[in-house]
Coordinates of N, CA and C in Angstrom, one line a residue:
M1361 N 23.2 -85.9 -14.5 CA 24.0 -84.8 -14.8 C 25.2 -84.9 -13.9
D1362 N 26.3 -84.5 -14.5 CA 27.5 -84.6 -13.7 C 27.7 -83.4 -12.9
E1363 N 28.7 -83.4 -12.1 CA 29.0 -82.3 -11.2 C 29.5 -81.1 -12.0
G1364 N 30.2 -81.2 -13.0 CA 30.8 -80.1 -13.8 C 29.7 -79.3 -14.5
K1365 N 28.6 -80.0 -15.0 CA 27.5 -79.3 -15.7 C 26.7 -78.6 -14.6
A1366 N 26.5 -79.2 -13.5 CA 25.7 -78.6 -12.4 C 26.4 -77.3 -11.9
A1367 N 27.7 -77.4 -11.8 CA 28.4 -76.2 -11.4 C 28.4 -75.1 -12.4
L1368 N 28.4 -75.5 -13.7 CA 28.3 -74.5 -14.8 C 27.0 -73.9 -14.8
Y1369 N 25.9 -74.7 -14.6 CA 24.6 -74.1 -14.6 C 24.4 -73.2 -13.4
A1370 N 24.9 -73.6 -12.3 CA 24.8 -72.8 -11.1 C 25.6 -71.5 -11.3
A1371 N 26.7 -71.5 -11.9 CA 27.5 -70.3 -12.2 C 26.7 -69.4 -13.1
I1372 N 26.1 -70.0 -14.2 CA 25.4 -69.1 -15.2 C 24.2 -68.5 -14.5
I1373 N 23.5 -69.3 -13.7 CA 22.3 -68.8 -13.0 C 22.7 -67.7 -12.0
G1374 N 23.8 -67.9 -11.3 CA 24.3 -66.9 -10.3 C 24.7 -65.7 -11.0
F1375 N 25.4 -65.8 -12.2 CA 25.8 -64.7 -12.9 C 24.6 -63.9 -13.4
A1376 N 23.6 -64.6 -14.0 CA 22.4 -63.9 -14.5 C 21.7 -63.2 -13.3
A1377 N 21.6 -63.9 -12.2 CA 20.9 -63.3 -11.0 C 21.7 -62.0 -10.6
A1378 N 23.0 -62.0 -10.6 CA 23.8 -60.9 -10.3 C 23.5 -59.7 -11.2
I1379 N 23.5 -60.1 -12.5 CA 23.3 -59.0 -13.6 C 21.8 -58.5 -13.4
I1380 N 20.9 -59.3 -13.2 CA 19.5 -58.9 -13.1 C 19.3 -58.1 -11.8
G1381 N 19.9 -58.5 -10.7 CA 19.9 -57.8 -9.4 C 20.5 -56.5 -9.5
A1382 N 21.7 -56.4 -10.2 CA 22.4 -55.1 -10.4 C 21.5 -54.2 -11.2
A1383 N 20.9 -54.7 -12.3 CA 20.0 -53.9 -13.1 C 18.8 -53.4 -12.3
V1384 N 18.2 -54.2 -11.6 CA 17.0 -53.8 -10.8 C 17.4 -52.9 -9.7
G1385 N 18.5 -53.1 -9.1 CA 19.0 -52.2 -8.0 C 19.4 -50.8 -8.6
G1386 N 20.0 -50.9 -9.7 CA 20.4 -49.6 -10.4 C 19.2 -48.8 -10.8
W1387 N 18.2 -49.5 -11.4 CA 17.0 -48.9 -11.8 C 16.3 -48.3 -10.6
A1388 N 16.2 -49.0 -9.5 CA 15.6 -48.5 -8.2 C 16.3 -47.3 -7.7
S1389 N 17.6 -47.3 -7.7 CA 18.5 -46.2 -7.3 C 18.2 -45.0 -8.2
W1390 N 18.2 -45.2 -9.5 CA 18.0 -44.1 -10.4 C 16.6 -43.5 -10.2
R1391 N 15.6 -44.4 -10.0 CA 14.2 -43.9 -9.7 C 14.2 -43.1 -8.4
A1392 N 14.8 -43.6 -7.4 CA 14.8 -42.8 -6.1 C 15.6 -41.5 -6.2
A1393 N 16.7 -41.5 -7.0 CA 17.4 -40.3 -7.2 C 16.6 -39.3 -8.0
R1394 N 15.9 -39.7 -9.0 CA 15.0 -38.9 -9.8 C 13.9 -38.3 -8.9
H1395 N 13.3 -39.1 -8.1 CA 12.2 -38.7 -7.2 C 12.8 -37.6 -6.3
S1396 N 13.9 -37.8 -5.7 CA 14.5 -36.9 -4.8 C 14.9 -35.6 -5.5
A1397 N 15.4 -35.7 -6.7 CA 15.7 -34.5 -7.5 C 14.4 -33.7 -7.8
D1398 N 13.4 -34.4 -8.2 CA 12.1 -33.7 -8.5 C 11.5 -33.0 -7.3
A1399 N 11.6 -33.7 -6.1 CA 11.1 -33.1 -4.9 C 12.0 -31.9 -4.5
A1400 N 13.3 -31.9 -4.8 CA 14.1 -30.8 -4.5 C 13.8 -29.6 -5.4
I1401 N 13.6 -29.9 -6.7 CA 13.2 -28.9 -7.6 C 11.9 -28.2 -7.2
R1402 N 10.9 -29.0 -6.9 CA 9.6 -28.5 -6.5 C 9.7 -27.6 -5.2
A1403 N 10.5 -28.1 -4.3 CA 10.7 -27.3 -3.1 C 11.4 -25.9 -3.4
A1404 N 12.4 -26.0 -4.3 CA 13.1 -24.7 -4.6 C 12.2 -23.8 -5.4
V1405 N 11.3 -24.3 -6.2 CA 10.4 -23.5 -7.0 C 9.4 -22.8 -6.0
E1406 N 8.9 -23.6 -5.1 CA 8.0 -23.1 -4.1 C 8.6 -22.0 -3.2
Q1407 N 9.9 -22.2 -2.8 CA 10.6 -21.3 -2.0 C 10.8 -20.0 -2.8
V1408 N 11.1 -20.1 -4.1 CA 11.3 -18.9 -4.9 C 10.0 -18.1 -5.0
K1409 N 8.9 -18.9 -5.3 CA 7.6 -18.2 -5.4 C 7.2 -17.5 -4.1
G1410 N 7.4 -18.2 -3.0 CA 7.1 -17.6 -1.7 C 7.9 -16.4 -1.4
Q1411 N 9.2 -16.4 -1.8 CA 10.1 -15.3 -1.6 C 9.7 -14.1 -2.5
A1412 N 9.3 -14.4 -3.7 CA 8.9 -13.4 -4.6 C 7.6 -12.7 -4.1
K1413 N 6.7 -13.6 -3.6 CA 5.4 -13.1 -3.1 C 5.7 -12.1 -1.9
N1414 N 6.5 -12.6 -1.0 CA 6.9 -11.8 0.2 C 7.5 -10.4 -0.2
E1415 N 8.4 -10.5 -1.2 CA 9.1 -9.3 -1.6 C 8.1 -8.3 -2.3
H1416 N 7.2 -8.9 -3.1 CA 6.2 -8.0 -3.7 C 5.3 -7.4 -2.6
A1417 N 4.9 -8.2 -1.7 CA 4.0 -7.6 -0.6 C 4.8 -6.5 0.2
H1418 N 6.1 -6.7 0.4 CA 6.9 -5.7 1.1 C 7.0 -4.4 0.3
W1419 N 7.2 -4.6 -1.0 CA 7.3 -3.5 -1.9 C 6.0 -2.7 -1.9
I1420 N 4.9 -3.4 -2.0 CA 3.6 -2.7 -2.0 C 3.4 -1.9 -0.7
R1421 N 3.7 -2.6 0.4 CA 3.6 -1.9 1.7 C 4.4 -0.7 1.8
Q1422 N 5.7 -0.7 1.3 CA 6.5 0.4 1.3 C 6.0 1.6 0.4
E1423 N 5.5 1.2 -0.8 CA 4.9 2.2 -1.7 C 3.7 2.9 -1.0
R1424 N 2.8 2.0 -0.4 CA 1.7 2.6 0.3 C 2.1 3.5 1.4
L1425 N 3.0 3.1 2.2 CA 3.5 4.0 3.3 C 4.0 5.3 2.7
H1426 N 4.7 5.3 1.6 CA 5.2 6.5 1.0 C 4.1 7.4 0.5
V1427 N 3.1 6.9 -0.2 CA 2.0 7.7 -0.7 C 1.2 8.2 0.5
Y1428 N 0.9 7.3 1.5 CA 0.1 7.7 2.6 C 0.8 8.9 3.3
R1429 N 2.1 8.9 3.5 CA 2.8 10.0 4.1 C 2.6 11.3 3.3
I1430 N 2.7 11.1 2.0 CA 2.6 12.3 1.1 C 1.2 12.9 1.3
V1431 N 0.2 12.1 1.4 CA -1.2 12.6 1.5 C -1.3 13.3 2.9
L1432 N -0.8 12.7 3.9 CA -1.0 13.3 5.3 C -0.2 14.6 5.4
Q1433 N 1.0 14.6 4.7 CA 1.8 15.9 4.7 C 1.0 17.0 4.0
A1434 N 0.4 16.6 2.9 CA -0.4 17.6 2.1 C -1.5 18.1 3.0
C1435 N -2.2 17.2 3.7 CA -3.3 17.7 4.6 C -2.7 18.6 5.7
T1436 N -1.6 18.2 6.3 CA -1.0 19.1 7.3 C -0.7 20.5 6.8
D1437 N -0.1 20.5 5.6 CA 0.2 21.8 4.9 C -1.0 22.6 4.7
F1438 N -2.1 21.9 4.3 CA -3.4 22.5 4.0 C -3.9 23.2 5.3
M1439 N -3.9 22.4 6.4 CA -4.5 22.9 7.6 C -3.6 24.1 8.1
T1440 N -2.3 24.1 7.9 CA -1.5 25.2 8.3 C -1.8 26.4 7.4
A1441 N -2.1 26.3 6.2 CA -2.5 27.4 5.3 C -3.9 27.9 5.8
V1442 N -4.8 27.0 6.2 CA -6.1 27.4 6.7 C -5.9 28.3 7.9
H1443 N -5.0 27.9 8.8 CA -4.8 28.7 10.0 C -4.2 30.0 9.7
Q1444 N -3.3 30.1 8.7 CA -2.7 31.4 8.3 C -3.7 32.3 7.7
F1445 N -4.6 31.7 6.9 CA -5.6 32.5 6.3 C -6.6 33.0 7.3
E1446 N -7.0 32.2 8.3 CA -7.9 32.7 9.3 C -7.3 33.8 10.2
T1447 N -6.0 33.6 10.5 CA -5.3 34.5 11.4 C -5.3 35.9 10.7
R1448 N -5.0 35.9 9.4 CA -4.8 37.1 8.6 C -6.2 37.8 8.5
V1449 N -7.2 37.0 8.2 CA -8.6 37.6 8.0 C -9.1 38.1 9.3
R1450 N -8.9 37.4 10.4 CA -9.4 37.9 11.7 C -8.7 39.1 12.2
A1451 N -7.5 39.3 11.7 CA -6.7 40.5 12.1 C -7.1 41.7 11.2
G1452 N -8.0 41.4 10.2 CA -8.5 42.5 9.3 C -7.5 42.8 8.2
R1453 N -6.6 41.9 8.0 CA -5.6 42.2 7.0 C -6.0 41.5 5.7
N1454 N -5.4 41.9 4.6 CA -5.7 41.4 3.3 C -5.1 40.0 3.1
A1455 N -5.9 39.1 2.6 CA -5.5 37.7 2.5 C -5.4 37.2 1.1
D1456 N -5.3 38.2 0.1 CA -5.3 37.8 -1.3 C -4.2 36.8 -1.6
E1457 N -3.0 37.1 -1.1 CA -1.9 36.1 -1.5 C -2.1 34.7 -0.9
L1458 N -2.9 34.7 0.2 CA -3.2 33.4 0.8 C -4.2 32.6 0.0
H1459 N -5.0 33.2 -0.9 CA -5.9 32.5 -1.7 C -5.1 31.6 -2.6
Q1460 N -4.0 32.1 -3.2 CA -3.2 31.2 -4.0 C -2.6 30.1 -3.3
L1461 N -2.1 30.4 -2.0 CA -1.6 29.3 -1.2 C -2.6 28.2 -0.9
L1462 N -3.8 28.7 -0.6 CA -4.9 27.7 -0.3 C -5.2 26.9 -1.5
D1463 N -5.3 27.5 -2.7 CA -5.5 26.8 -3.9 C -4.4 25.8 -4.2
Q1464 N -3.2 26.2 -3.9 CA -2.0 25.3 -4.1 C -2.1 24.1 -3.2
R1465 N -2.4 24.4 -1.9 CA -2.6 23.3 -0.9 C -3.7 22.4 -1.3
L1466 N -4.8 22.9 -1.8 CA -5.9 22.0 -2.3 C -5.4 21.2 -3.5
R1467 N -4.7 21.7 -4.4 CA -4.1 21.0 -5.5 C -3.1 19.9 -5.0
D1468 N -2.4 20.2 -4.0 CA -1.4 19.3 -3.4 C -2.2 18.0 -2.8
V1469 N -3.3 18.3 -2.2 CA -4.1 17.2 -1.6 C -4.7 16.4 -2.8
E1470 N -5.2 17.1 -3.8 CA -5.8 16.4 -5.0 C -4.7 15.5 -5.6
L1471 N -3.6 16.1 -5.8 CA -2.5 15.3 -6.5 C -2.0 14.1 -5.6
S1472 N -1.9 14.4 -4.4 CA -1.4 13.3 -3.5 C -2.4 12.1 -3.4
T1473 N -3.7 12.4 -3.5 CA -4.7 11.4 -3.4 C -4.9 10.7 -4.7
S1474 N -4.4 11.3 -5.8 CA -4.8 10.7 -7.1 C -4.2 9.4 -7.4
S1475 N -3.1 9.0 -6.8 CA -2.5 7.7 -7.1 C -3.0 6.6 -6.2
L1476 N -3.8 6.9 -5.2 CA -4.2 5.9 -4.2 C -5.0 4.8 -4.8
H1477 N -5.7 5.1 -5.8 CA -6.5 4.0 -6.4 C -5.7 2.9 -7.1
L1478 N -4.4 3.3 -7.4 CA -3.5 2.3 -8.0 C -3.0 1.3 -7.0
L1479 N -2.7 1.8 -5.8 CA -2.1 1.0 -4.8 C -3.1 0.3 -3.9
G1480 N -4.3 0.8 -3.9 CA -5.3 0.2 -3.1 C -5.0 0.3 -1.6
P1481 N -5.8 -0.4 -0.9 CA -7.1 -1.0 -1.2 C -8.2 0.1 -1.4
S1482 N -9.3 -0.4 -1.8 CA -10.4 0.6 -2.1 C -10.9 1.4 -0.9
A1483 N -10.8 0.8 0.3 CA -11.2 1.5 1.5 C -10.4 2.7 1.7
V1484 N -9.1 2.6 1.5 CA -8.2 3.8 1.7 C -8.5 4.8 0.6
H1485 N -8.7 4.4 -0.6 CA -9.0 5.3 -1.7 C -10.3 6.0 -1.4
A1486 N -11.3 5.3 -0.9 CA -12.6 5.9 -0.6 C -12.4 7.0 0.6
A1487 N -11.6 6.6 1.6 CA -11.4 7.6 2.6 C -10.6 8.8 2.1
A1488 N -9.7 8.6 1.2 CA -9.0 9.8 0.6 C -10.0 10.7 -0.2
L1489 N -10.9 10.1 -0.9 CA -11.9 10.9 -1.6 C -12.8 11.7 -0.7
R1490 N -13.2 11.1 0.4 CA -13.9 11.8 1.4 C -13.1 13.0 2.0
L1491 N -11.8 12.7 2.3 CA -10.9 13.7 2.8 C -10.8 14.9 1.7
L1492 N -10.6 14.5 0.5 CA -10.5 15.5 -0.5 C -11.8 16.4 -0.6
A1493 N -12.9 15.7 -0.5 CA -14.2 16.5 -0.6 C -14.3 17.5 0.6
E1494 N -13.9 17.0 1.8 CA -13.9 17.9 3.0 C -12.9 19.0 2.9
V1495 N -11.8 18.8 2.3 CA -10.8 19.8 2.1 C -11.3 20.9 1.1
D1496 N -11.9 20.4 0.1 CA -12.5 21.3 -0.9 C -13.6 22.1 -0.3
S1497 N -14.4 21.5 0.5 CA -15.5 22.1 1.1 C -15.0 23.2 2.1
T1498 N -13.9 22.9 2.8 CA -13.3 23.8 3.7 C -12.9 25.1 3.0
V1499 N -12.3 24.9 1.8 CA -11.8 26.1 1.1 C -13.0 26.9 0.7
G1500 N -14.1 26.3 0.3 CA -15.4 27.1 0.0 C -15.9 27.8 1.2
A1501 N -15.8 27.2 2.4 CA -16.3 27.8 3.6 C -15.4 29.0 4.0
L1502 N -14.1 28.8 3.8 CA -13.2 29.9 4.1 C -13.4 31.1 3.2
R1503 N -13.7 30.9 2.0 CA -14.0 32.0 1.1 C -15.3 32.8 1.5
G1504 N -16.3 32.0 1.9 CA -17.5 32.6 2.4 C -17.3 33.3 3.7
W1505 N -16.5 32.7 4.5 CA -16.3 33.3 5.9 C -15.5 34.6 5.7
E1506 N -14.6 34.7 4.8 CA -13.7 35.9 4.6 C -14.6 37.1 4.3
H1507 N -15.6 36.9 3.5 CA -16.5 38.0 3.1 C -17.6 38.2 4.2
L1508 N -17.9 37.2 5.0 CA -18.9 37.4 6.0 C -18.4 37.1 7.4
R1509 N -17.2 37.5 7.7 CA -16.5 37.1 8.9 C -17.3 37.5 10.2
N1510 N -18.1 38.5 10.1 CA -18.9 38.9 11.2 C -20.2 38.1 11.3
N1511 N -20.4 37.3 10.3 CA -21.7 36.5 10.3 C -21.4 35.2 11.1
T1512 N -22.2 35.0 12.1 CA -22.1 33.9 13.0 C -22.4 32.6 12.3
E1513 N -23.3 32.6 11.3 CA -23.6 31.4 10.6 C -22.4 31.0 9.7
A1514 N -21.8 31.9 9.1 CA -20.6 31.6 8.2 C -19.5 31.1 9.1
A1515 N -19.3 31.7 10.3 CA -18.2 31.2 11.2 C -18.5 29.8 11.7
H1516 N -19.8 29.6 12.0 CA -20.2 28.2 12.4 C -20.0 27.2 11.3
D1517 N -20.3 27.6 10.1 CA -20.1 26.7 8.9 C -18.6 26.4 8.7
L1518 N -17.8 27.4 8.9 CA -16.3 27.2 8.8 C -15.8 26.2 9.8
R1519 N -16.3 26.4 11.1 CA -15.9 25.5 12.2 C -16.3 24.1 11.9
C1520 N -17.5 23.9 11.4 CA -18.0 22.6 11.0 C -17.2 22.0 9.9
R1521 N -16.9 22.8 8.9 CA -16.1 22.3 7.8 C -14.7 21.8 8.2
K1522 N -14.1 22.7 9.0 CA -12.7 22.3 9.5 C -12.8 21.0 10.4
A1523 N -13.8 20.9 11.2 CA -14.0 19.7 12.0 C -14.2 18.5 11.1
L1524 N -15.0 18.6 10.1 CA -15.2 17.5 9.2 C -14.0 17.1 8.4
A1525 N -13.2 18.1 8.0 CA -11.9 17.9 7.3 C -11.0 17.1 8.3
T1526 N -10.9 17.5 9.5 CA -10.1 16.9 10.5 C -10.5 15.4 10.7
Q1527 N -11.9 15.2 10.9 CA -12.4 13.9 11.0 C -12.1 13.0 9.8
A1528 N -12.2 13.6 8.6 CA -11.9 12.8 7.4 C -10.4 12.5 7.4
A1529 N -9.5 13.4 7.8 CA -8.1 13.1 7.9 C -7.8 11.9 8.9
L1530 N -8.5 12.0 10.0 CA -8.3 10.9 11.0 C -8.9 9.6 10.5
A1531 N -10.0 9.6 9.8 CA -10.5 8.4 9.2 C -9.6 7.8 8.1
F1532 N -9.0 8.7 7.3 CA -8.0 8.3 6.3 C -6.8 7.7 7.0
T1533 N -6.3 8.3 8.1 CA -5.2 7.7 8.8 C -5.6 6.3 9.4
D1534 N -6.8 6.2 9.9 CA -7.2 4.9 10.4 C -7.2 3.8 9.3
E1535 N -7.7 4.2 8.2 CA -7.7 3.2 7.1 C -6.3 2.9 6.6
C1536 N -5.4 3.9 6.6 CA -4.0 3.6 6.2 C -3.4 2.6 7.3
W1537 N -3.6 2.9 8.5 CA -3.1 2.1 9.6 C -3.6 0.7 9.5
S1538 N -4.9 0.5 9.1 CA -5.5 -0.8 9.1 C -4.8 -1.6 7.9
V1539 N -4.3 -0.9 6.9 CA -3.6 -1.6 5.8 C -2.1 -1.9 6.1
V1540 N -1.4 -0.9 6.5 CA 0.0 -1.1 6.7 C 0.4 -1.6 8.1
G1541 N -0.5 -1.4 9.1 CA -0.3 -1.8 10.5 C -0.4 -3.2 10.7
T1542 N -1.0 -4.0 9.8 CA -1.3 -5.4 9.9 C -0.2 -6.2 9.2
A1543 N 0.4 -5.7 8.2 CA 1.4 -6.5 7.4 C 2.8 -6.4 8.0
G1544 N 3.3 -7.5 8.5 CA 4.7 -7.5 9.0 C 4.9 -7.0 10.4
D1545 N 3.8 -6.7 11.1 CA 4.0 -6.2 12.5 C 3.9 -7.4 13.5

């Protein structure tokens, strides 16, 4: 073979190698770029999911705080009405208009606790139901005490009912705190 043909073959082989090398290099670069883009997309999706989850948890916590405050305010208003009722009856005055106030305060507690099962958790809802039962029981004891205010048994029953309602309110507060006090603190 002469030198001219050898150079031509070398040039053709070199050219083919360059083309094949460029193709393989381009393919490898494309594959690496695609892998990087896929990883970036997965990371972005995970970040958005995490952010959405955190925002939802924050929203739930805020809604729970709002409803828990409403329940506790209704209980405070109820206990204030109980005190007004007792004061008026002990003074020997008519408490007829306070019956309506007590009934309204009882309805306020019922209404405020009614949405707790939607926001959960079940322990808070259960504590609210116990609280509602004690509030209702206190109203019954107040009505009995009003008619039997000189009866020591009725007075003792009223004291016990008020104490149980207070304990139920504290238990409800503890349950609320266990839910909202742990998230984000």
